[in-house]
Structures are given as structure tokens and as C-alpha cells.
Amino acid sequence: MILQNEKQIFGVNSEGAAPDSGKREACKVEQMQFGYIGINYKDAKLEIRDKVSFTDNQKIDFLQKAEKAGIGQCMILSTCNRSELFFFYREEKQFEEMRSLYIARFPEIKNSSYLKCSSGAEAMEYLFRIAAGLESLVLGEDQILGQVKDAQEFSRMLGYGGKELNRVVRDAVTCAKKIKSRLKISENPLSVSSIGIRQVDQICGIKGKQVLVIGSGSMAVLAIRYLYEYEAGKVAVCSRTPAHAKELLTDFPELSTVSYEQRYQEIEKSDIVISATSSPHLVVRRESIRLAHKTVFLDLALPRDIDEELGKEPLAHLLDLDALEQIASENQAQRIELTKVSSKWIKEAVKETQQWLSGSRVDATIESLQQKCDLIVEDSFSYLNRKMDLGAKEQKLLRKILKASLHRLLREPILELKQLESKEQQEEYQKVVEELFHI
């Protein structure tokens, strides 16, 4: 069950921006608008989140379909705790098409209360809170910031980033770093991996124990790091890609590797088994294991790696992502107090980002104006250079003076254009500028 104090802080109120409903006010949208659609751990349990996660291939397919619906800028944030879309759209029907695409991809959530939607400042504030770790299961955890940056880089690499989306994510990351460095909410890290490892230590004691880690991704690497901090004995790792497992030996030379096909034999020899793969199927099945001693299983994967039926075995103790919620209250009181300051900073940062987005609507006119200015500078320079006997140094100085003078003349009109918040005023001013300067 999700902590009550977290729900109070992060529900719909003056302090937070987490969307609480799939319903949105209908509005006619002509300018670029920021939107959010998705599912997260606060409303959907693990069995639901299992069904709505994205693989990289599925992300590519979805982004291509979104592009056909007219959405050119979109980021998919898919982790063990959330499957969420952040995107820019121009018309209300495009938002609804995105919602339909999401439901078509995951028909299990059709007409359900799990799916949340929002737009504008509310959606943007929510992304800023996610980046800062204020919407995480463990309040203030650091891992999500890297996941946000990875999601943005994935979209940018495929051509679905765009100036506006890249700016919003960059501002969210900058704000998150400010919160983390100044308030130190996550000074005592409590990522899902660290919670899981700590729980395993409380159950059986990790020091000196034989451990098998299945998987070689970032979650598995984090688990291995924590295991050595707890002074684990022999730690072995297996992966479907042996080369990936062997790469870990650079950072963990004492690590041993076993083939993926030998995992069941290794499980039966281990005291602790941790699985953290990206496999869409179970990698540890109950019927394939014959336990001779008590073994603790920690499943850090989504979808699940370890058969939940294994938890019924007398000699097995199974922990999964849902079970980790039970101890997520550590350090919450102090962190929640700090989020009140964080929320104020986020609101200020979002306002600045929105002002930039508003100003970006007139960028084309400003660029045309500056280009015309540069043409005038070159024409004037060419004329004067022909009439005067100037050396190279004087030519460079003349060009600089001409450019600085003209741009100085344009500086105030450009600032005025950018500071207009009303779309109607911007359009009116743009029209006047374009007519006056014939651009």
C-alpha cells in the first residue's frame, strides 16, 4: 500500500502537480501545448504495471505512430514504477489520439482509473517533480534523474526530441540538480535496489553469503555494488549475453560469471538470488528449482523475473517490487518537509520555462528580423569599404560597429516581443513588425 503521507503531499493540492484524473478540461488549442499521459505506481499495482511497460522496440513503434498522429516531440519514460508519455501537441484532437494510442497499446487499462492525463503547467510541473525524485516510491531517490535523461536522449537520438521538449527536460534536470545539491533530500540514498538489499540483509544477513545476480544492466550493477558494501561472500553473475557479464569484471574483479543455462544449478547453491533483467518472460520458474536450504529471492525486475509461486516454497523467501513499498517510509518525515521548499522552486522554474516557450513562438519573426539586419550590415559595409581605403583591422572594426549599432536598435523591440504572454498580442506585434520591415 502506498504511504498515506505521500498521497497527501503528492495528490492534487497547492504543493504538488501530480495528475489525479484522466479527465481534462476541453479547450481549443492552436499553439504548442505540453501534455502528459501515463500510469504510475501510486494508482496501479505491480500486476498492472507489468502489462504496461515499454521495451526499446515498443518505444520506437509507439513514437512512429505518434508521429503519424501529428506528434513530432514525444518522450517515453518507462521504469519499474511508471510508463508515461510527455509530448507537445497543437490541437485537442492530437491529445485524444495520443490517449487512444496508449490505450490501444495497453487494452487492459481502457476506461480505467489507472490512466492519468494532464496538460500545460500541471503536466510540466509533474515532470519537474519526477526528475527531482518527488514522485518516486522512495522520496528524493537519485536513480530517476538518470532515467529521465536517458528517456530524453532516446527520443532525441530518434528525432523525436525537438527544441521545445529538449528545453523542458533540460530545465527539469537543472531544477532537480539544484534541489538535490542544496536540500540534499537524498543524502541517505534509498533507491529501490538499496531498499531491497537492506531488506535481504535484515532477513538473512548478507555478509559472507553466496549470491547469484541474474542480469547485467544498471539495476543489476547497482545491486552488485550494494552487495559488496554489505560484505557478501562469493558473488556470481549470469546474463543472456555473456559478454555483458564479463564486462562487469572491470569494475568488480572478484566477481565470477556463470552461463545463463547453468542458472538453476547456481541458484540451488546460493543463499541469495537477485534478478534484475529486462526479459519480458520469467527467468526463474518454481518447477525448475529444488531447494535444499533457505534461500532469499529478490526480484527487482518489471515485468517480474521470478515466478511468484516460488514464494509458497517453505525454504524460499521472495521479495518483489511491491513488497519493497512496506519499508519505503524510511527518512520520509524529513524528506517531506524539504519537498515543501522544493515545490516552490519547481513552480518558479516551470514559470520560467513557460515564459521561454511563450517567447519561442516569435522566434521565426525575430530570426527573420536579425537576418535582415545582417544583410543591411553587409550592404552598408560593402558600400563603405569601396569608398574608403581601409586596412584589414579597420574593416573588421567597421563591420562590428555596424552590426552592434543595428542590433542595439532592435534589442528593445525583440525583448518586448519575447515578453508578451498573450498569443493574440504576439500575433498582432508580429504582423506589424513583418509589415514594417517587409519580412
Coordinates of C-alpha atoms in Angstrom, one line a residue:
M1 CA 0.0 0.0 0.0
I2 CA 1.3 3.5 -0.8
L3 CA 2.1 5.6 2.1
Q4 CA -0.7 7.9 3.2
N5 CA 1.6 10.9 3.9
E6 CA 3.0 10.6 0.4
K7 CA -0.5 10.7 -1.1
Q8 CA -1.4 13.8 0.9
I9 CA 1.8 15.6 -0.2
F10 CA 1.6 14.5 -3.9
G11 CA -2.1 14.5 -4.6
V12 CA -3.9 17.4 -6.2
N13 CA -3.2 20.3 -4.0
S14 CA -1.3 23.6 -3.9
E15 CA 2.0 22.0 -3.3
G16 CA 2.0 19.2 -5.9
A17 CA 1.2 18.8 -9.6
A18 CA 0.7 15.0 -9.9
P19 CA -2.2 14.4 -12.1
D20 CA -5.2 12.8 -10.3
S21 CA -7.6 12.2 -13.1
G22 CA -8.0 11.0 -16.7
K23 CA -10.4 13.9 -17.2
R24 CA -9.2 17.2 -18.6
E25 CA -10.9 20.4 -19.5
A26 CA -11.6 20.5 -23.2
C27 CA -10.0 23.5 -24.8
K28 CA -9.3 24.7 -28.3
V29 CA -5.5 24.5 -28.7
E30 CA -3.8 26.3 -31.5
Q31 CA -0.3 26.9 -30.1
M32 CA 2.1 24.2 -28.8
Q33 CA 0.9 22.7 -25.6
F34 CA 2.7 20.3 -23.2
G35 CA 0.9 17.1 -22.4
Y36 CA 1.1 14.1 -20.1
I37 CA -0.5 10.7 -20.3
G38 CA 0.5 7.6 -18.2
I39 CA 0.4 5.2 -15.4
N40 CA 2.5 5.1 -12.2
Y41 CA 2.8 3.1 -9.0
K42 CA 0.6 5.4 -7.0
D43 CA -2.5 4.2 -8.8
A44 CA -1.5 0.9 -10.3
K45 CA -0.2 -2.2 -8.5
L46 CA 2.7 -4.3 -9.9
E47 CA 0.4 -6.7 -11.8
I48 CA -1.0 -3.7 -13.8
R49 CA 2.4 -2.1 -14.3
D50 CA 3.7 -5.4 -15.6
K51 CA 1.4 -5.1 -18.5
V52 CA 2.1 -1.5 -19.5
S53 CA 5.9 -1.4 -19.6
F54 CA 7.7 -0.5 -22.9
T55 CA 10.7 -2.2 -24.4
D56 CA 13.0 -0.1 -26.6
N57 CA 11.4 -1.6 -29.8
Q58 CA 8.0 -0.9 -28.5
K59 CA 9.0 2.7 -27.8
I60 CA 10.2 3.1 -31.4
D61 CA 6.9 1.7 -32.7
F62 CA 4.9 4.0 -30.5
L63 CA 6.9 7.1 -31.4
Q64 CA 6.4 6.3 -35.1
K65 CA 2.6 6.0 -34.6
A66 CA 2.6 9.3 -32.6
E67 CA 4.4 11.0 -35.4
K68 CA 1.6 9.9 -37.8
A69 CA -0.9 11.4 -35.5
G70 CA 1.0 14.8 -35.8
I71 CA 3.1 14.5 -32.6
G72 CA 6.7 15.3 -33.5
Q73 CA 8.1 15.7 -30.0
C74 CA 7.5 12.9 -27.5
M75 CA 9.4 11.2 -24.7
I76 CA 8.5 7.9 -23.1
L77 CA 9.5 7.4 -19.5
S78 CA 9.2 3.7 -18.8
T79 CA 10.6 2.3 -15.5
C80 CA 9.6 -0.3 -12.9
N81 CA 7.3 2.3 -11.3
R82 CA 5.9 4.2 -14.3
S83 CA 5.0 4.1 -18.0
E84 CA 4.4 7.7 -19.0
L85 CA 4.4 10.0 -22.1
F86 CA 5.4 13.6 -22.2
F87 CA 4.8 15.4 -25.5
F88 CA 3.9 18.6 -27.4
Y89 CA 0.7 18.9 -29.4
R90 CA -1.2 21.7 -31.1
E91 CA -4.8 20.5 -31.3
E92 CA -7.0 18.9 -28.7
K93 CA -7.7 16.0 -31.1
Q94 CA -4.0 15.2 -31.2
F95 CA -4.0 14.8 -27.4
E96 CA -7.0 12.5 -27.7
E97 CA -5.2 10.5 -30.4
M98 CA -2.3 10.0 -28.1
R99 CA -4.6 8.8 -25.4
S100 CA -6.2 6.4 -27.9
L101 CA -2.7 5.1 -29.0
Y102 CA -1.8 4.5 -25.4
I103 CA -5.0 2.5 -24.7
A104 CA -4.6 0.6 -28.0
R105 CA -1.1 -0.4 -26.9
F106 CA -2.3 -1.5 -23.5
P107 CA -6.0 -2.5 -23.8
E108 CA -6.1 -3.7 -20.2
I109 CA -6.3 -0.1 -19.0
K110 CA -9.2 1.0 -21.2
N111 CA -11.7 3.1 -19.2
S112 CA -9.7 2.5 -16.0
S113 CA -8.8 5.0 -13.3
Y114 CA -5.2 4.0 -13.6
L115 CA -4.6 6.2 -16.7
K116 CA -3.9 9.8 -15.8
C117 CA -3.8 12.8 -18.1
S118 CA -2.9 16.5 -17.8
S119 CA -1.6 19.4 -19.8
G120 CA 0.1 22.8 -19.6
A121 CA 1.7 23.9 -16.3
E122 CA 0.3 20.9 -14.4
A123 CA 1.9 18.4 -16.8
M124 CA 5.2 20.3 -16.8
E125 CA 5.3 20.6 -13.0
Y126 CA 4.7 16.9 -12.7
L127 CA 7.7 16.2 -15.0
F128 CA 9.9 18.5 -12.9
R129 CA 8.8 16.7 -9.7
I130 CA 9.6 13.3 -11.3
A131 CA 13.1 14.5 -12.2
A132 CA 13.7 15.7 -8.6
G133 CA 12.6 12.4 -7.2
L134 CA 9.5 13.9 -5.5
E135 CA 7.2 11.5 -7.3
S136 CA 9.2 8.4 -6.6
L137 CA 8.3 5.5 -4.3
V138 CA 11.4 6.4 -2.3
L139 CA 11.1 10.2 -1.9
G140 CA 14.1 12.0 -3.3
E141 CA 15.9 9.0 -4.8
D142 CA 18.6 9.7 -7.4
Q143 CA 18.0 7.0 -9.9
I144 CA 15.0 8.6 -11.6
L145 CA 17.1 11.6 -12.7
G146 CA 19.3 9.4 -14.9
Q147 CA 16.2 7.6 -16.2
V148 CA 14.7 11.0 -17.3
K149 CA 17.9 12.0 -19.1
D150 CA 18.1 8.6 -20.8
A151 CA 14.5 8.8 -21.9
Q152 CA 15.1 12.3 -23.4
E153 CA 18.3 11.1 -25.1
F154 CA 16.4 8.1 -26.6
S155 CA 13.8 10.4 -28.1
R156 CA 16.4 13.0 -29.3
M157 CA 18.5 10.3 -30.9
L158 CA 15.5 9.1 -32.9
G159 CA 14.5 12.6 -34.0
Y160 CA 11.5 13.0 -31.6
G161 CA 13.2 15.5 -29.2
G162 CA 12.8 18.9 -30.7
K163 CA 13.8 22.3 -29.4
E164 CA 10.8 22.7 -27.0
L165 CA 10.9 19.2 -25.5
N166 CA 14.6 19.3 -25.1
R167 CA 14.4 22.6 -23.3
V168 CA 11.6 21.4 -20.9
V169 CA 13.6 18.3 -20.0
R170 CA 16.8 20.3 -19.6
D171 CA 15.1 22.8 -17.3
A172 CA 13.6 19.9 -15.3
V173 CA 17.0 18.3 -14.9
T174 CA 18.6 21.6 -13.9
C175 CA 16.0 22.3 -11.3
A176 CA 16.3 18.7 -10.0
K177 CA 20.1 19.1 -9.6
K178 CA 19.5 22.4 -7.7
I179 CA 17.1 20.7 -5.3
K180 CA 19.4 17.7 -4.8
S181 CA 22.6 19.8 -4.2
R182 CA 21.1 22.5 -1.9
L183 CA 18.5 20.5 0.0
K184 CA 20.2 17.1 0.0
I185 CA 16.9 15.2 0.1
S186 CA 18.7 12.1 -1.0
E187 CA 21.8 12.4 1.2
N188 CA 21.0 8.9 2.6
P189 CA 20.1 7.1 -0.7
L190 CA 17.1 4.9 -0.7
S191 CA 16.8 3.6 -4.2
V192 CA 14.7 0.5 -4.9
S193 CA 17.9 -1.5 -5.1
S194 CA 19.2 -0.2 -1.8
I195 CA 15.9 -0.9 0.0
G196 CA 15.8 -4.4 -1.5
I197 CA 19.4 -5.2 -0.5
R198 CA 18.8 -3.8 3.0
Q199 CA 15.7 -5.9 3.4
V200 CA 17.6 -9.0 2.3
D201 CA 20.3 -8.2 4.9
Q202 CA 17.7 -8.0 7.6
I203 CA 16.2 -11.4 6.6
C204 CA 19.4 -13.5 6.3
G205 CA 22.5 -11.3 6.7
I206 CA 24.5 -10.7 3.5
K207 CA 28.0 -10.8 5.0
G208 CA 29.8 -13.9 3.8
K209 CA 26.8 -15.3 1.9
Q210 CA 26.9 -16.8 -1.6
V211 CA 24.9 -14.7 -4.0
L212 CA 23.8 -15.1 -7.6
V213 CA 22.8 -12.0 -9.6
I214 CA 20.8 -12.6 -12.8
G215 CA 21.2 -9.7 -15.3
S216 CA 23.9 -7.3 -16.2
G217 CA 22.1 -4.0 -16.7
S218 CA 22.2 -0.8 -14.5
M219 CA 19.9 -2.3 -11.8
A220 CA 22.0 -5.4 -11.6
V221 CA 25.2 -3.4 -11.3
L222 CA 23.7 -1.3 -8.5
A223 CA 22.7 -4.4 -6.7
I224 CA 26.2 -5.9 -7.0
R225 CA 27.7 -2.6 -5.7
Y226 CA 25.4 -2.8 -2.6
L227 CA 26.2 -6.4 -2.1
Y228 CA 29.9 -5.7 -1.7
E229 CA 29.2 -2.8 0.6
Y230 CA 27.4 -5.4 2.8
E231 CA 30.5 -7.7 2.5
A232 CA 28.8 -10.5 0.6
G233 CA 31.0 -13.6 0.1
K234 CA 31.1 -15.2 -3.4
V235 CA 29.0 -13.2 -5.9
A236 CA 28.3 -14.7 -9.3
V237 CA 26.5 -13.1 -12.2
C238 CA 24.8 -14.6 -15.2
S239 CA 23.3 -12.9 -18.2
R240 CA 21.8 -13.9 -21.5
T241 CA 24.7 -12.0 -23.1
P242 CA 27.9 -13.5 -21.6
A243 CA 29.9 -10.6 -23.0
H244 CA 27.9 -8.1 -20.9
A245 CA 28.5 -10.2 -17.8
K246 CA 32.2 -10.3 -18.4
E247 CA 32.4 -6.5 -18.9
L248 CA 31.4 -6.2 -15.2
L249 CA 34.7 -7.8 -14.2
T250 CA 36.4 -4.5 -15.0
D251 CA 34.6 -2.8 -12.1
F252 CA 34.2 -5.9 -9.9
P253 CA 37.3 -8.1 -10.5
E254 CA 36.3 -10.5 -7.7
L255 CA 33.0 -11.3 -9.4
S256 CA 32.6 -14.7 -11.0
T257 CA 30.4 -15.4 -14.1
V258 CA 28.2 -18.4 -14.9
S259 CA 26.4 -19.2 -18.1
Y260 CA 22.7 -18.4 -18.3
E261 CA 21.9 -22.0 -18.9
Q262 CA 23.5 -23.0 -15.6
R263 CA 21.5 -20.6 -13.5
Y264 CA 19.3 -23.2 -11.9
Q265 CA 22.3 -25.2 -10.7
E266 CA 23.8 -22.0 -9.3
I267 CA 20.5 -21.0 -7.7
E268 CA 20.4 -24.2 -5.7
K269 CA 24.0 -23.5 -4.4
S270 CA 23.2 -19.8 -3.5
D271 CA 21.9 -18.3 -0.3
I272 CA 20.6 -15.2 -2.1
V273 CA 19.3 -14.8 -5.6
I274 CA 18.8 -11.4 -7.1
S275 CA 17.2 -11.0 -10.5
A276 CA 17.1 -7.7 -12.5
T277 CA 16.8 -8.4 -16.2
S278 CA 14.7 -6.7 -18.9
S279 CA 13.2 -10.0 -20.1
P280 CA 9.5 -10.0 -20.9
H281 CA 9.2 -13.5 -19.5
L282 CA 10.0 -15.3 -16.3
V283 CA 13.7 -16.3 -15.9
V284 CA 13.3 -18.2 -12.7
R285 CA 10.4 -20.8 -12.6
R286 CA 9.3 -22.6 -9.5
E287 CA 9.1 -26.1 -11.1
S288 CA 12.8 -25.9 -12.2
I289 CA 14.2 -25.4 -8.7
R290 CA 14.9 -28.0 -5.9
L291 CA 15.9 -26.1 -2.8
A292 CA 17.9 -27.8 -0.1
H293 CA 18.4 -24.8 2.2
K294 CA 16.7 -21.5 2.9
T295 CA 17.2 -19.1 0.0
V296 CA 16.1 -15.4 -0.2
F297 CA 15.0 -14.3 -3.7
L298 CA 14.9 -10.5 -4.6
D299 CA 13.1 -9.7 -7.8
L300 CA 14.0 -6.1 -9.0
A301 CA 12.6 -6.6 -12.5
L302 CA 9.5 -5.3 -14.3
P303 CA 7.9 -7.4 -15.7
R304 CA 8.7 -9.9 -12.9
D305 CA 11.7 -12.2 -13.4
I306 CA 10.9 -14.7 -10.6
D307 CA 7.8 -16.9 -10.5
E308 CA 5.6 -15.5 -7.7
E309 CA 4.6 -19.1 -6.9
L310 CA 8.1 -19.7 -5.6
G311 CA 7.2 -17.6 -2.6
K312 CA 5.0 -20.5 -1.5
E313 CA 8.0 -22.8 -1.1
P314 CA 8.9 -23.3 2.6
L315 CA 12.6 -22.8 2.0
A316 CA 12.1 -19.7 -0.2
H317 CA 11.6 -16.1 0.9
L318 CA 10.5 -13.9 -2.1
L319 CA 10.7 -10.1 -2.2
D320 CA 9.4 -8.2 -5.2
L321 CA 8.9 -4.5 -6.1
D322 CA 5.5 -4.3 -4.3
A323 CA 7.0 -5.8 -1.1
L324 CA 9.6 -3.1 -1.0
E325 CA 6.8 -0.5 -0.5
Q326 CA 6.5 -1.7 3.0
I327 CA 9.8 -0.2 4.1
A328 CA 9.7 2.9 1.9
S329 CA 8.8 5.1 4.8
E330 CA 12.4 5.4 6.0
N331 CA 13.6 9.0 6.1
Q332 CA 10.2 10.2 4.8
A333 CA 9.4 12.7 7.5
Q334 CA 12.5 14.8 7.0
R335 CA 12.3 14.5 3.2
I336 CA 8.6 15.5 3.1
E337 CA 9.4 18.7 4.9
L338 CA 12.1 19.5 2.4
T339 CA 9.7 18.9 -0.5
K340 CA 7.7 22.0 0.5
V341 CA 10.7 24.1 -0.4
S342 CA 11.3 22.0 -3.5
S343 CA 7.7 22.5 -4.7
K344 CA 8.1 26.3 -4.5
W345 CA 11.4 26.1 -6.5
I346 CA 9.7 23.9 -9.1
K347 CA 6.8 26.3 -9.6
E348 CA 9.2 29.1 -10.2
A349 CA 11.3 27.0 -12.6
V350 CA 8.2 25.9 -14.5
K351 CA 7.0 29.5 -14.8
E352 CA 10.4 30.5 -16.3
T353 CA 10.2 27.6 -18.8
Q354 CA 6.7 28.5 -19.8
Q355 CA 7.9 32.1 -20.4
W356 CA 10.6 30.8 -22.7
L357 CA 8.1 28.6 -24.6
S358 CA 5.8 31.6 -24.9
G359 CA 8.7 33.7 -26.3
S360 CA 9.7 30.9 -28.7
R361 CA 6.5 31.4 -30.6
V362 CA 8.0 34.6 -32.1
D363 CA 11.5 33.1 -32.8
A364 CA 10.8 32.9 -36.5
T365 CA 10.0 36.6 -36.8
I366 CA 13.0 37.6 -34.6
E367 CA 15.3 35.4 -36.7
S368 CA 14.0 37.0 -39.9
L369 CA 14.5 40.4 -38.4
Q370 CA 18.1 39.6 -37.4
Q371 CA 18.8 38.1 -40.8
K372 CA 17.5 41.3 -42.5
C373 CA 19.7 43.3 -40.1
D374 CA 22.8 41.3 -41.1
L375 CA 22.0 41.8 -44.8
I376 CA 21.8 45.6 -44.2
V377 CA 25.1 45.4 -42.3
E378 CA 26.8 43.6 -45.2
D379 CA 25.4 46.0 -47.8
S380 CA 26.5 49.1 -45.8
F381 CA 29.9 47.6 -45.1
S382 CA 30.4 46.7 -48.8
Y383 CA 29.5 50.3 -49.9
L384 CA 31.7 52.0 -47.3
N385 CA 34.6 49.6 -47.9
R386 CA 34.5 50.5 -51.6
K387 CA 34.5 54.2 -50.8
M388 CA 37.2 54.2 -48.2
D389 CA 40.7 52.9 -48.1
L390 CA 40.5 50.6 -45.1
G391 CA 43.0 48.0 -43.8
A392 CA 42.0 44.6 -42.5
K393 CA 41.9 45.8 -38.9
E394 CA 39.6 48.8 -39.9
Q395 CA 37.3 46.6 -42.0
K396 CA 36.8 44.2 -39.0
L397 CA 36.1 47.2 -36.7
L398 CA 33.7 48.8 -39.1
R399 CA 31.7 45.6 -39.6
K400 CA 31.5 45.1 -35.8
I401 CA 30.3 48.7 -35.2
L402 CA 27.6 48.5 -37.9
K403 CA 26.3 45.2 -36.6
A404 CA 26.3 46.3 -32.9
S405 CA 24.5 49.6 -33.8
L406 CA 21.7 47.9 -35.8
H407 CA 21.2 45.1 -33.2
R408 CA 21.1 47.7 -30.5
L409 CA 18.3 49.4 -32.3
L410 CA 16.4 46.1 -32.5
R411 CA 17.1 44.9 -28.9
E412 CA 14.2 46.6 -27.2
P413 CA 11.5 45.5 -29.8
I414 CA 12.8 42.0 -29.6
L415 CA 12.6 41.9 -25.8
E416 CA 9.1 43.3 -26.0
L417 CA 8.1 40.6 -28.4
K418 CA 9.5 37.8 -26.2
Q419 CA 7.9 39.1 -23.0
L420 CA 4.4 39.2 -24.4
E421 CA 2.4 36.4 -22.8
S422 CA -0.8 36.8 -24.8
K423 CA -0.7 34.9 -28.1
E424 CA -3.1 37.4 -29.6
Q425 CA -0.7 40.3 -28.8
Q426 CA 2.2 38.4 -30.1
E427 CA 0.5 37.8 -33.4
E428 CA -0.5 41.4 -33.6
Y429 CA 3.0 42.6 -32.9
Q430 CA 4.5 40.1 -35.3
K431 CA 2.2 41.3 -38.1
V432 CA 3.2 44.9 -37.5
V433 CA 6.9 44.1 -37.4
E434 CA 6.7 41.9 -40.6
E435 CA 4.8 44.7 -42.5
L436 CA 7.1 47.5 -41.3
F437 CA 10.3 45.6 -42.1
H438 CA 8.9 43.7 -45.2
I439 CA 10.0 40.3 -43.8

